[in-house]
PDB file of C-alpha atoms in Angstrom:
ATOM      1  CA  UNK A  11     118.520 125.096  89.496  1.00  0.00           C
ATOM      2  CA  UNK A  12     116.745 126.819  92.376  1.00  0.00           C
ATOM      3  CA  UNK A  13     112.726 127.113  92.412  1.00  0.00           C
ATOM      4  CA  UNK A  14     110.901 129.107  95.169  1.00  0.00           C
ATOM      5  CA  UNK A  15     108.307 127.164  97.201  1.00  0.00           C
ATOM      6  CA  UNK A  16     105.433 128.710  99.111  1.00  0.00           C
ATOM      7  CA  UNK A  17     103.301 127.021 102.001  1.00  0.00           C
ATOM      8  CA  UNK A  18      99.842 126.218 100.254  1.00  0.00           C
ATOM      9  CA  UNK A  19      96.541 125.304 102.340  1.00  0.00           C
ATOM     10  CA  UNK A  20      95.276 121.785 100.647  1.00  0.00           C
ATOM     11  CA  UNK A  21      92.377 123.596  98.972  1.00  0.00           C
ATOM     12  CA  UNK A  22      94.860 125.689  97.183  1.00  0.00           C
ATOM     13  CA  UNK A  23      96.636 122.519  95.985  1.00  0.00           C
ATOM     14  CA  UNK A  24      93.806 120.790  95.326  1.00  0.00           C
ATOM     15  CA  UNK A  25      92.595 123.657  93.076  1.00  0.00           C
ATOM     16  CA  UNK A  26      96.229 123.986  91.479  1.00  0.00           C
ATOM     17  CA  UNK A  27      95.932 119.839  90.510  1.00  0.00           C
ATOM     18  CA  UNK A  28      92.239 120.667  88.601  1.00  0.00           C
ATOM     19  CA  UNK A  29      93.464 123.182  86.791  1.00  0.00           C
ATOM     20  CA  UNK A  30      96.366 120.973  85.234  1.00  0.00           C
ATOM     21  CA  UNK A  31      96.190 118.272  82.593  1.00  0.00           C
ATOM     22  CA  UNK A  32      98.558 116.023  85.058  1.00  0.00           C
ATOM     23  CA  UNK A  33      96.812 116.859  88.208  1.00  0.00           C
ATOM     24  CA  UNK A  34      93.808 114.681  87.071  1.00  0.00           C
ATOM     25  CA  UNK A  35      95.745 112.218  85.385  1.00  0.00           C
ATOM     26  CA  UNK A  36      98.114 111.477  89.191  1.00  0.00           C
ATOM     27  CA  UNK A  37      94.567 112.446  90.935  1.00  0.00           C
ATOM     28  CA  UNK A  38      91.275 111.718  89.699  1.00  0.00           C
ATOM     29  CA  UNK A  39      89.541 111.163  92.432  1.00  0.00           C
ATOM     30  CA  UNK A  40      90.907 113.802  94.769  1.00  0.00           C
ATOM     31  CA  UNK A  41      90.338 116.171  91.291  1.00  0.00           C
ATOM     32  CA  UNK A  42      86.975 115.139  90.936  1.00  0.00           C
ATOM     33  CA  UNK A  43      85.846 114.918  94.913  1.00  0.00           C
ATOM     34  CA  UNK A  44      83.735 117.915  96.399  1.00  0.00           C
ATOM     35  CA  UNK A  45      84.778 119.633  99.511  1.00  0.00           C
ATOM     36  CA  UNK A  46      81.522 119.228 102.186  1.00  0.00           C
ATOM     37  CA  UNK A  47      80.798 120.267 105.833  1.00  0.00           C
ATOM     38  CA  UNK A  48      80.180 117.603 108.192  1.00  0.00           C
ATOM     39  CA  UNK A  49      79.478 117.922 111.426  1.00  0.00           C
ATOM     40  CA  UNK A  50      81.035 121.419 110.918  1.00  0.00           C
ATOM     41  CA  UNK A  51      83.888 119.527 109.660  1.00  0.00           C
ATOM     42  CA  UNK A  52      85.530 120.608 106.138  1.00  0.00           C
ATOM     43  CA  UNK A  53      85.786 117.059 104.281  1.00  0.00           C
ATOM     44  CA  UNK A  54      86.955 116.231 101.236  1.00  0.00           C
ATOM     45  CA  UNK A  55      83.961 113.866  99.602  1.00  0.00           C
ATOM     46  CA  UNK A  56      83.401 111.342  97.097  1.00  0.00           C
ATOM     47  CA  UNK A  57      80.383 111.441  94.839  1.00  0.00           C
ATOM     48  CA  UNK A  58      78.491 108.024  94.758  1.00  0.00           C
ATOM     49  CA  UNK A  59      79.672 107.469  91.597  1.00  0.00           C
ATOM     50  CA  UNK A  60      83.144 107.632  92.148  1.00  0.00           C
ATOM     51  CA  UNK A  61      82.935 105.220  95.965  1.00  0.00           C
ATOM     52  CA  UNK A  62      81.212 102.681  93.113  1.00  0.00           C
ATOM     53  CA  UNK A  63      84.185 102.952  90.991  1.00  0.00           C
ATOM     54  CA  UNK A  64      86.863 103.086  93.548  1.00  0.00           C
ATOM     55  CA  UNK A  65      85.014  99.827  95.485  1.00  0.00           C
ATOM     56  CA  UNK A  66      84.900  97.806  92.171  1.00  0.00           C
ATOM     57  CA  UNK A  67      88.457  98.826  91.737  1.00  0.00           C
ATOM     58  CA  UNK A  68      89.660  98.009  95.506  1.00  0.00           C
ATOM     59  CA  UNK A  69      87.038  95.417  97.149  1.00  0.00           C
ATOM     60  CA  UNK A  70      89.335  94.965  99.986  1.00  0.00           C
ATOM     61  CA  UNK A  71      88.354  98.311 101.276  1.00  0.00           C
ATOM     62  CA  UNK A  72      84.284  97.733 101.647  1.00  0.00           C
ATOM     63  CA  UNK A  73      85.391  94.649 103.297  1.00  0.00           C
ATOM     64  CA  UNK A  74      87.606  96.148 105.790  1.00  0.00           C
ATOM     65  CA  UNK A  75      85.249  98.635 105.922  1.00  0.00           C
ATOM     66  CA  UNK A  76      81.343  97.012 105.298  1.00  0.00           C
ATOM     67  CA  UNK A  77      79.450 100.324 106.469  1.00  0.00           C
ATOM     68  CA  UNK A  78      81.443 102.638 103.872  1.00  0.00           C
ATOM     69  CA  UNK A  79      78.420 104.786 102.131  1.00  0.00           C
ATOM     70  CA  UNK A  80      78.017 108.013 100.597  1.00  0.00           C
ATOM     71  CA  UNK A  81      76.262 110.702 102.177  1.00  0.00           C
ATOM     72  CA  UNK A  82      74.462 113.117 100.380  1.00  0.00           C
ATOM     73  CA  UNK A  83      73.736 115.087 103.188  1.00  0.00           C
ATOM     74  CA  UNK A  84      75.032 116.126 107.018  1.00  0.00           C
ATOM     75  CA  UNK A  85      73.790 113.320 109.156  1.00  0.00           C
ATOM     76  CA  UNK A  86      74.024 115.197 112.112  1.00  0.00           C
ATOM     77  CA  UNK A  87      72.823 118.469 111.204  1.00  0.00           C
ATOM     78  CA  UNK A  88      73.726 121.558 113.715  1.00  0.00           C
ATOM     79  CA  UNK A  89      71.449 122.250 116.397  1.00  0.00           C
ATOM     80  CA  UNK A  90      70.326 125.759 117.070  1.00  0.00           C
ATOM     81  CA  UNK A  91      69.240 127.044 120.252  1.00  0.00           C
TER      82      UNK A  91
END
């Protein structure tokens, strides 16, 4: 069996995994996460609802990590001059 494979920027794959039935079921979070700017930054986010979910799931990670938040918006917006 031979199958071709093609270099794919992660927003490609990620888009690939929504539009199948198994992409959400291996990644629901990553399916289900928006793509934000931070800091000029491209970021792959979490809604609020889904950091509640994962952090009642996994409670190790808030308390490895206690300042873990959601941010609805950039905190450090661009200056302009």
């Amino acid at each position: 069996m031979r199958q071709d494979v093609k270099a794919m920027s992660f927003t490609e794959r990620l888009e690939l995994a929504r539009n199948s039935e198994i992409g959400w079921q291996l990644f629901p979070l990553e399916c289900g996460s928006q793509l934000k700017v931070i800091s000029g930054v491209e970021l792959l986010c979490l809604t609020s609802e889904q950091l509640e979910v994962l952090l009642d799931k996994k409670p190790y990670i808030q308390e490895q990590h206690p300042g873990i938040c959601a941010l609805d918006e950039d905190p450090i917006p661009k200056l302009l001059f």
